[in-house]
Amino acid sequence: MTLIAHPQAMQFDAPLPLQSGAQIRGYSLAYETYGTLNADRSNAVLICHALNASHHVAGVYPGQERSEGWWDTMIGPGKPVDTDRFFVIGVNNLGSCFGSTGPMHVNPDTGRVYGADFPVVTVEDWVNAQARLLDGLGIEQLAAVMGGSLGGMQALSWTLQYPQRLRHAVVVASAPNLTAENIAFNEVARRAIVTDPDFHGGNFYEHGVVPKRGLRIARMVGHITYLSDDVMNEKFGRQLRNGLLAYTTQDIEFQIESYLRYQGDKFSDYFDANTYLLITRALDYFDPAIRTEGNLTKALAAARAKFLLVSFTTDWRFSPGRSREMVKALLDNHRDVSYAEIDAPHGHDAFLLEDPQYLAVVRAYFERIASEPAMTDAPVVRDLPAGAVL
Amino acid sequence: MTLIAHPQAMQFDAPLPLQSGAQIRGYSLAYETYGTLNADRSNAVLICHALNASHHVAGVYPGQERSEGWWDTMIGPGKPVDTDRFFVIGVNNLGSCFGSTGPMHVNPDTGRVYGADFPVVTVEDWVNAQARLLDGLGIEQLAAVMGGSLGGMQALSWTLQYPQRLRHAVVVASAPNLTAENIAFNEVARRAIVTDPDFHGGNFYEHGVVPKRGLRIARMVGHITYLSDDVMNEKFGRQLRNGLLAYTTQDIEFQIESYLRYQGDKFSDYFDANTYLLITRALDYFDPAIRTEGNLTKALAAARAKFLLVSFTTDWRFSPGRSREMVKALLDNHRDVSYAEIDAPHGHDAFLLEDPQYLAVVRAYFERIASEPAMTDAPVVRDLPAGAVL
């Protein structure tokens, strides 16, 4: 059965206090839901997205032939996260360029497009905004929060910010914070964007231009880090585009160059430069252990959820070692943790791909969730002040 | 005793045929020599440089206090490559911006600055040019050719292009070709430079500008790949520059950002953009096995030299596995090969650093070279037509 998706939006007038000390008001969040919320409202699953994704997680829009949902392999009728059993919510984060309020929208306080003035948002801010969305949907407790990469950071942060509002966290290809190398790659991408003359300090909208050069470079760098060395060698190796060397420094010689340029071009056509800065910064900042002098065990002590963590052997951006750090910290806290390290050649990208072992692990975990009684009697803490546990 | 360096230059009027089919004439090569050529001219060691280096390998210029030689830890009186025993030659490659003829010089055929018209040069071309320099110096056979990274590729290529003209090849932190990932990083750097509006298609000299934005990005990307994840975490980790988060996407938050920006700025002040394109392309192109359908054993069959190969455990740019490929191919050919895999935390950069184990390995190898009789009776092939073995 084809899953039909309907984009929706929820408007929030009350100001949302942000971790930076700023606040944002009059914003809206784009979201989609799949499946049916059950009578006791206990089967909701929130999906958090990573850098280049949105609320459109799965399914097709009316009239579309093929799904463009970014996790369509994972979510839908009969799929590992089965929308015949679960009420799945995809939400687009604040600052994105895919529907929720972002830098290209008008700041109600000034009447002008935010541009570079869009407030810096963090994983914690996103989670607070998501919690308000759930309030609006009348969902007190989630069966699970799930995400990969930056989405996994949100799932982890949910367990710390709203420990009573979720029963399970599914954290895929993620990390408890970025390494220096991760930050370094983000910084290269940001500098490429910010130093593009078409960036105009972030206010390029009013100049009618887009810093495409910078966005292309940012995407090319990112793309390299999403793939493994092995899969790049297997897919492209040293293949020449035209069979013979042309001896040129500016034109394409190798297939890998062609591929990267294509990815960069495509990305620069649709992604917002300010959003890229905001999202990479949210990645940089995330670090629950900053409040416990780097002690991750202490940092995760507040978590009450049960956990599934998944990592991929060739992911060098968020390596299995980073997932094991989280597993160890959770076990130190006597949490219920399942962990799968998937032998996959595709690097970080693997979390978005159709790997049978990976999908089977998630399927089994969600079958377990479906078979558990909902803890409807558990004390539910609502309307925690935003940032209360920070 | 302080080693005093004197930069010299040799002018070549005869055209040098290049691998691309083009040729270059009226060029000069900058070089330096250290130590004394012995009576039978058998103690010469040629040092080949990598991306960001020159003929100034060691020693101080008259009046200088400290050496800025890029391999001063390795070369000098009493050092592993002992200039009291060996006559060491540092040479700057064609296309460089440090003294030899490059894109910023005048093309004698047009009377205009080369700019983007400087011919594409390869490792093989450099080796041919170096061989002519040796002709000019009256050196028929080298005791050794030595280089790290791209310099190691030149040392390897020497053994194939002029097998009779060297007794030893010392190939450090190198590879028999670049992987797709290596090429990808080079391509990001090149695109950053080429798409900088100040690049002007490579003819920025006549516009009085320098594509500094692109050069900065190129250097930042490069720098990340020279370091290991571990050493970056140890050196910078998640340290904040100002102790507290400022919540900014454009200003510096983390020390690693500050470090990378500094490296990028410094580099953009002195490095030529066209040179960067040429040198990264020479890296991309190098692949002796392209002539043997990818069979490295067959590709290295022409080598007659004895080999020392060195790699570093945390070098992910030119990983130990790549050195082992070369070791295997040489052993398949029954060559005399020594191989050391140095346990060093510093990534690719390790080949330039003062690691006692590494320096001891090289020292021991050069003591062996010094104790061997020079094969002065070996048939010496001179004036091989350039590219003859290609």
Short mmCIF file of C-alpha atoms in Angstrom, two decimals, chain A residues 2-390:
data_model
loop_
_atom_site.label_atom_id
_atom_site.label_comp_id
_atom_site.label_asym_id
_atom_site.label_seq_id
_atom_site.Cartn_x
_atom_site.Cartn_y
_atom_site.Cartn_z
CA THR A 2 1.32 3.39 -0.92
CA LEU A 3 1.88 5.77 1.97
CA ILE A 4 0.45 9.17 1.17
CA ALA A 5 2.14 12.13 2.86
CA HIS A 6 0.54 15.48 3.63
CA PRO A 7 2.79 18.33 4.70
CA GLN A 8 1.39 20.32 7.60
CA ALA A 9 2.52 23.25 9.65
CA MET A 10 1.98 24.38 13.23
CA GLN A 11 2.30 28.02 14.18
CA PHE A 12 3.75 29.05 17.56
CA ASP A 13 3.18 32.53 18.87
CA ALA A 14 4.72 32.20 22.33
CA PRO A 15 8.44 32.97 22.30
CA LEU A 16 10.78 29.99 22.50
CA PRO A 17 13.75 30.75 24.75
CA LEU A 18 16.96 29.55 23.10
CA GLN A 19 20.14 28.20 24.61
CA SER A 20 22.05 31.25 23.43
CA GLY A 21 19.90 33.53 25.58
CA ALA A 22 18.00 34.82 22.55
CA GLN A 23 14.45 33.82 21.77
CA ILE A 24 12.33 33.29 18.70
CA ARG A 25 8.64 34.03 18.37
CA GLY A 26 5.99 33.72 15.73
CA TYR A 27 7.60 30.71 14.14
CA SER A 28 6.12 27.69 12.47
CA LEU A 29 7.23 24.08 12.24
CA ALA A 30 6.59 21.98 9.16
CA TYR A 31 5.73 18.37 9.90
CA GLU A 32 4.14 15.26 8.50
CA THR A 33 2.50 12.31 10.18
CA TYR A 34 2.09 8.75 8.94
CA GLY A 35 -0.19 6.10 10.40
CA THR A 36 -2.78 6.55 13.10
CA LEU A 37 -2.41 7.71 16.68
CA ASN A 38 -3.96 4.99 18.86
CA ALA A 39 -6.62 5.57 21.46
CA ASP A 40 -4.24 5.93 24.42
CA ARG A 41 -1.87 8.07 22.32
CA SER A 42 1.01 5.75 23.12
CA ASN A 43 2.27 4.74 19.67
CA ALA A 44 3.86 7.97 18.45
CA VAL A 45 7.38 7.90 17.07
CA LEU A 46 9.24 11.12 16.39
CA ILE A 47 11.82 11.13 13.61
CA CYS A 48 14.57 13.75 13.84
CA HIS A 49 16.45 14.75 10.72
CA ALA A 50 20.11 15.34 9.99
CA LEU A 51 21.82 18.04 7.99
CA ASN A 52 20.25 17.78 4.56
CA ALA A 53 16.75 16.52 5.31
CA SER A 54 13.32 17.57 6.39
CA HIS A 55 9.94 16.55 7.78
CA HIS A 56 9.31 14.61 4.57
CA VAL A 57 10.54 11.32 5.93
CA ALA A 58 8.52 8.86 3.91
CA GLY A 59 5.68 8.33 1.49
CA VAL A 60 4.61 10.15 -1.63
CA TYR A 61 2.74 13.39 -2.03
CA PRO A 62 -0.56 13.04 -3.88
CA GLY A 63 0.19 12.65 -7.57
CA GLN A 64 3.85 11.76 -7.06
CA GLU A 65 5.05 8.50 -8.52
CA ARG A 66 8.02 7.75 -6.30
CA SER A 67 8.77 8.67 -2.72
CA GLU A 68 11.31 11.36 -2.07
CA GLY A 69 11.09 10.71 1.66
CA TRP A 70 14.61 10.55 3.03
CA TRP A 71 13.95 7.51 5.18
CA ASP A 72 11.48 5.72 2.97
CA THR A 73 13.44 2.47 3.32
CA MET A 74 12.84 2.60 7.06
CA ILE A 75 9.35 3.98 7.52
CA GLY A 76 6.01 2.95 6.03
CA PRO A 77 3.43 0.18 6.03
CA GLY A 78 5.19 -3.11 6.82
CA LYS A 79 8.57 -1.41 7.03
CA PRO A 80 10.92 -1.60 10.05
CA VAL A 81 9.14 1.39 11.62
CA ASP A 82 5.72 0.13 10.64
CA THR A 83 3.16 2.86 10.07
CA ASP A 84 0.43 0.26 10.41
CA ARG A 85 1.40 0.10 14.08
CA PHE A 86 3.06 3.40 14.84
CA PHE A 87 2.03 6.99 14.43
CA VAL A 88 5.18 8.47 12.94
CA ILE A 89 5.93 12.18 13.04
CA GLY A 90 8.50 13.86 10.84
CA VAL A 91 9.39 17.41 11.81
CA ASN A 92 11.51 20.03 10.10
CA ASN A 93 13.82 21.87 12.47
CA LEU A 94 13.92 25.59 13.13
CA GLY A 95 16.40 27.31 10.87
CA SER A 96 15.93 24.82 8.05
CA CYS A 97 15.18 25.79 4.47
CA PHE A 98 12.56 23.11 3.92
CA GLY A 99 9.44 24.58 5.47
CA SER A 100 9.89 25.52 9.10
CA THR A 101 10.82 29.10 9.94
CA GLY A 102 14.34 29.82 8.79
CA PRO A 103 16.77 32.55 7.76
CA MET A 104 14.90 33.23 4.52
CA HIS A 105 11.72 34.17 6.39
CA VAL A 106 10.61 37.47 7.85
CA ASN A 107 11.53 38.30 11.42
CA PRO A 108 8.29 39.51 13.03
CA ASP A 109 10.29 41.80 15.30
CA THR A 110 11.85 43.76 12.42
CA GLY A 111 9.63 43.07 9.44
CA ARG A 112 12.78 42.13 7.51
CA VAL A 113 14.13 38.80 6.32
CA TYR A 114 16.23 37.22 9.08
CA GLY A 115 19.28 36.42 6.95
CA ALA A 116 22.35 36.31 9.14
CA ASP A 117 20.26 37.53 12.09
CA PHE A 118 18.41 34.26 12.45
CA PRO A 119 19.23 33.17 15.99
CA VAL A 120 21.75 30.40 16.48
CA VAL A 121 19.84 27.25 17.34
CA THR A 122 21.12 24.15 19.10
CA VAL A 123 20.09 20.52 19.32
CA GLU A 124 18.56 21.36 22.69
CA ASP A 125 16.53 24.20 21.14
CA TRP A 126 15.24 21.90 18.44
CA VAL A 127 14.19 19.34 21.02
CA ASN A 128 12.34 22.03 22.96
CA ALA A 129 10.57 23.11 19.79
CA GLN A 130 9.70 19.51 18.97
CA ALA A 131 8.26 19.09 22.47
CA ARG A 132 5.93 22.02 21.83
CA LEU A 133 4.85 20.44 18.59
CA LEU A 134 3.96 17.29 20.51
CA ASP A 135 2.02 19.40 23.02
CA GLY A 136 0.08 20.78 20.09
CA LEU A 137 -0.59 17.28 18.79
CA GLY A 138 -1.75 16.19 22.25
CA ILE A 139 1.01 13.62 22.66
CA GLU A 140 2.39 13.39 26.15
CA GLN A 141 4.72 10.46 25.74
CA LEU A 142 6.44 9.10 22.67
CA ALA A 143 6.98 5.41 22.08
CA ALA A 144 10.32 6.41 20.58
CA VAL A 145 12.45 9.19 19.24
CA MET A 146 14.68 8.11 16.39
CA GLY A 147 17.33 9.75 14.28
CA GLY A 148 20.59 9.24 12.45
CA SER A 149 23.71 11.40 12.64
CA LEU A 150 22.61 14.85 13.85
CA GLY A 151 19.15 13.28 14.22
CA GLY A 152 20.65 10.77 16.64
CA MET A 153 22.00 13.65 18.71
CA GLN A 154 18.44 14.98 18.97
CA ALA A 155 17.17 11.55 20.05
CA LEU A 156 19.88 11.40 22.72
CA SER A 157 19.10 14.93 23.87
CA TRP A 158 15.40 14.05 24.18
CA THR A 159 16.30 11.44 26.79
CA LEU A 160 18.09 14.11 28.83
CA GLN A 161 15.76 17.07 28.35
CA TYR A 162 12.45 15.20 28.61
CA PRO A 163 13.31 11.86 30.21
CA GLN A 164 9.66 11.06 30.98
CA ARG A 165 8.32 11.90 27.57
CA LEU A 166 9.82 8.97 25.65
CA ARG A 167 10.13 5.26 26.27
CA HIS A 168 12.81 4.50 23.67
CA ALA A 169 15.58 6.33 21.88
CA VAL A 170 16.99 5.00 18.62
CA VAL A 171 20.34 6.64 17.96
CA VAL A 172 21.89 5.70 14.61
CA ALA A 173 25.36 6.58 13.26
CA SER A 174 25.75 9.32 15.82
CA ALA A 175 28.15 10.59 18.47
CA PRO A 176 28.03 12.23 21.89
CA ASN A 177 29.81 15.23 20.34
CA LEU A 178 31.96 16.14 17.34
CA THR A 179 35.69 15.50 17.29
CA ALA A 180 38.12 18.28 16.39
CA GLU A 181 38.32 16.79 12.89
CA ASN A 182 34.54 16.90 12.49
CA ILE A 183 34.48 20.54 13.58
CA ALA A 184 37.37 21.25 11.21
CA PHE A 185 35.46 19.93 8.20
CA ASN A 186 32.41 21.98 9.22
CA GLU A 187 34.59 25.06 9.52
CA VAL A 188 36.00 24.56 6.01
CA ALA A 189 32.45 24.39 4.69
CA ARG A 190 31.39 27.49 6.60
CA ARG A 191 34.43 29.48 5.49
CA ALA A 192 33.76 28.53 1.88
CA ILE A 193 30.23 29.91 2.22
CA VAL A 194 31.00 33.00 4.29
CA THR A 195 33.91 34.10 2.09
CA ASP A 196 31.92 33.70 -1.12
CA PRO A 197 31.42 37.30 -2.30
CA ASP A 198 27.80 36.44 -3.00
CA PHE A 199 27.18 35.71 0.67
CA HIS A 200 26.97 39.41 1.57
CA GLY A 201 27.37 38.73 5.27
CA GLY A 202 24.36 36.42 5.14
CA ASN A 203 22.02 38.98 3.59
CA PHE A 204 22.33 37.73 0.02
CA TYR A 205 18.55 37.45 -0.39
CA GLU A 206 18.20 41.19 -0.76
CA HIS A 207 20.97 41.20 -3.37
CA GLY A 208 19.15 38.61 -5.47
CA VAL A 209 22.13 36.25 -5.45
CA VAL A 210 23.07 32.95 -3.82
CA PRO A 211 26.58 32.04 -2.61
CA LYS A 212 26.62 28.99 -4.83
CA ARG A 213 30.40 28.70 -5.03
CA GLY A 214 30.62 28.33 -1.29
CA LEU A 215 27.68 25.93 -1.10
CA ARG A 216 29.24 23.74 -3.77
CA ILE A 217 32.52 23.49 -1.88
CA ALA A 218 30.68 22.86 1.39
CA ARG A 219 28.75 20.01 -0.15
CA MET A 220 31.79 18.48 -1.81
CA VAL A 221 33.67 18.43 1.49
CA GLY A 222 30.64 17.02 3.26
CA HIS A 223 30.11 14.37 0.67
CA ILE A 224 33.65 13.05 0.99
CA THR A 225 33.14 12.60 4.71
CA TYR A 226 29.85 10.76 4.24
CA LEU A 227 31.47 8.05 2.14
CA SER A 228 34.12 5.52 3.06
CA ASP A 229 37.46 5.37 1.32
CA ASP A 230 36.57 1.81 0.29
CA VAL A 231 33.25 2.63 -1.29
CA MET A 232 34.78 5.56 -3.17
CA ASN A 233 37.49 3.29 -4.50
CA GLU A 234 34.96 0.67 -5.47
CA LYS A 235 32.53 3.12 -7.05
CA PHE A 236 34.99 5.48 -8.74
CA GLY A 237 38.55 4.38 -8.10
CA ARG A 238 40.82 6.13 -10.57
CA GLN A 239 38.38 5.87 -13.48
CA LEU A 240 38.82 8.59 -16.02
CA ARG A 241 35.78 10.33 -17.37
CA ASN A 242 36.94 10.25 -20.96
CA GLY A 243 39.19 7.22 -20.98
CA LEU A 244 42.31 9.28 -21.69
CA LEU A 245 44.11 11.93 -19.68
CA ALA A 246 43.58 15.43 -21.01
CA TYR A 247 46.27 17.06 -18.82
CA THR A 248 44.15 19.83 -17.42
CA THR A 249 44.00 21.36 -13.96
CA GLN A 250 40.57 22.93 -14.33
CA ASP A 251 38.55 20.41 -16.28
CA ILE A 252 37.35 17.04 -15.08
CA GLU A 253 39.72 14.11 -15.49
CA PHE A 254 38.48 11.55 -12.96
CA GLN A 255 34.94 10.26 -12.45
CA ILE A 256 35.11 11.12 -8.75
CA GLU A 257 35.54 14.78 -9.70
CA SER A 258 32.52 14.65 -11.95
CA TYR A 259 30.46 13.05 -9.19
CA LEU A 260 31.49 15.60 -6.57
CA ARG A 261 30.88 18.56 -8.85
CA TYR A 262 27.44 17.20 -9.68
CA GLN A 263 26.59 16.79 -5.99
CA GLY A 264 27.84 20.30 -5.29
CA ASP A 265 25.87 21.86 -8.13
CA LYS A 266 22.67 20.09 -7.18
CA PHE A 267 22.99 21.09 -3.55
CA SER A 268 23.71 24.74 -4.33
CA ASP A 269 20.45 24.90 -6.28
CA TYR A 270 18.24 24.19 -3.29
CA PHE A 271 20.05 24.53 0.01
CA ASP A 272 20.15 27.78 1.94
CA ALA A 273 23.58 29.07 2.90
CA ASN A 274 22.51 30.45 6.28
CA THR A 275 20.80 27.17 7.09
CA TYR A 276 24.05 25.37 6.35
CA LEU A 277 25.89 27.56 8.82
CA LEU A 278 23.24 27.09 11.48
CA ILE A 279 23.02 23.33 11.15
CA THR A 280 26.78 22.75 11.15
CA ARG A 281 27.01 24.92 14.25
CA ALA A 282 24.31 22.90 15.98
CA LEU A 283 26.46 19.86 15.26
CA ASP A 284 29.59 21.55 16.62
CA TYR A 285 27.87 22.71 19.80
CA PHE A 286 26.19 19.46 20.79
CA ASP A 287 28.01 18.08 23.80
CA PRO A 288 25.91 16.95 26.78
CA ALA A 289 29.10 16.26 28.72
CA ILE A 290 30.09 19.92 28.64
CA ARG A 291 27.98 20.28 31.78
CA THR A 292 29.77 17.40 33.55
CA GLU A 293 33.40 18.28 32.84
CA GLY A 294 33.50 15.87 29.94
CA ASN A 295 32.17 12.92 31.96
CA LEU A 296 29.67 11.28 29.61
CA THR A 297 28.43 8.81 32.22
CA LYS A 298 27.38 11.69 34.46
CA ALA A 299 26.00 13.57 31.49
CA LEU A 300 23.69 10.70 30.54
CA ALA A 301 22.57 9.94 34.10
CA ALA A 302 19.26 11.75 33.56
CA ALA A 303 18.19 9.43 30.76
CA ARG A 304 15.30 7.06 31.53
CA ALA A 305 14.58 5.70 28.07
CA LYS A 306 15.62 2.34 26.69
CA PHE A 307 18.12 2.61 23.88
CA LEU A 308 18.98 1.11 20.56
CA LEU A 309 22.26 2.38 19.14
CA VAL A 310 23.49 1.45 15.69
CA SER A 311 26.81 2.24 14.05
CA PHE A 312 28.49 1.26 10.80
CA THR A 313 32.00 -0.16 10.55
CA THR A 314 33.24 2.12 7.75
CA ASP A 315 31.71 5.33 9.12
CA TRP A 316 34.73 7.51 9.83
CA ARG A 317 32.67 10.65 10.42
CA PHE A 318 30.77 9.13 13.36
CA SER A 319 32.79 6.00 13.94
CA PRO A 320 31.59 2.96 15.90
CA GLY A 321 33.95 4.02 18.69
CA ARG A 322 31.78 7.08 19.27
CA SER A 323 28.66 4.92 19.60
CA ARG A 324 30.50 2.63 21.98
CA GLU A 325 31.27 5.64 24.18
CA MET A 326 27.53 6.25 24.49
CA VAL A 327 26.80 2.57 25.08
CA LYS A 328 29.38 2.47 27.86
CA ALA A 329 28.06 5.63 29.52
CA LEU A 330 24.50 4.29 29.40
CA LEU A 331 25.51 0.90 30.78
CA ASP A 332 27.41 2.69 33.56
CA ASN A 333 24.03 4.20 34.39
CA HIS A 334 22.37 0.76 34.27
CA ARG A 335 20.23 1.71 31.34
CA ASP A 336 18.66 -0.84 29.00
CA VAL A 337 20.82 -0.64 25.87
CA SER A 338 20.88 -2.61 22.64
CA TYR A 339 23.78 -1.97 20.32
CA ALA A 340 24.41 -3.13 16.77
CA GLU A 341 27.59 -2.50 14.84
CA ILE A 342 26.70 -3.10 11.20
CA ASP A 343 29.41 -4.30 8.83
CA ALA A 344 28.63 -2.01 5.91
CA PRO A 345 30.94 -0.58 3.26
CA HIS A 346 29.14 2.72 2.73
CA GLY A 347 30.56 4.94 5.45
CA HIS A 348 28.32 7.43 7.23
CA ASP A 349 25.82 7.32 4.37
CA ALA A 350 24.96 3.76 5.37
CA PHE A 351 22.33 4.97 7.82
CA LEU A 352 20.20 6.16 4.90
CA LEU A 353 20.68 3.07 2.75
CA GLU A 354 18.91 -0.23 2.38
CA ASP A 355 21.14 -2.59 4.33
CA PRO A 356 19.22 -5.77 5.21
CA GLN A 357 21.05 -6.41 8.48
CA TYR A 358 20.55 -2.83 9.63
CA LEU A 359 16.88 -2.78 8.69
CA ALA A 360 16.36 -6.13 10.43
CA VAL A 361 17.90 -4.81 13.64
CA VAL A 362 15.61 -1.77 13.65
CA ARG A 363 12.59 -3.91 12.72
CA ALA A 364 13.22 -6.28 15.61
CA TYR A 365 13.63 -3.38 18.00
CA PHE A 366 10.36 -1.77 16.94
CA GLU A 367 8.58 -5.12 17.24
CA ARG A 368 9.77 -5.16 20.81
CA ILE A 369 8.46 -1.63 21.33
CA ALA A 370 5.10 -2.60 19.83
CA SER A 371 4.83 -5.60 22.13
CA GLU A 372 5.58 -3.67 25.32
CA PRO A 373 2.79 -2.14 27.35
CA ALA A 374 2.81 1.63 27.16
CA MET A 375 3.82 3.14 30.48
CA THR A 376 0.73 5.27 30.64
CA ASP A 377 0.91 5.32 34.40
CA ALA A 378 4.40 6.73 34.41
CA PRO A 379 4.63 10.24 35.76
CA VAL A 380 4.55 12.51 32.79
CA VAL A 381 6.30 15.81 33.12
CA ARG A 382 4.75 18.38 30.84
CA ASP A 383 5.72 21.88 29.99
CA LEU A 384 9.19 21.63 31.41
CA PRO A 385 10.65 25.08 31.11
CA ALA A 386 12.71 25.04 27.96
CA GLY A 387 16.32 24.31 28.71
CA ALA A 388 15.43 23.26 32.25
CA VAL A 389 17.89 20.38 32.28
CA LEU A 390 20.63 22.29 30.57
#
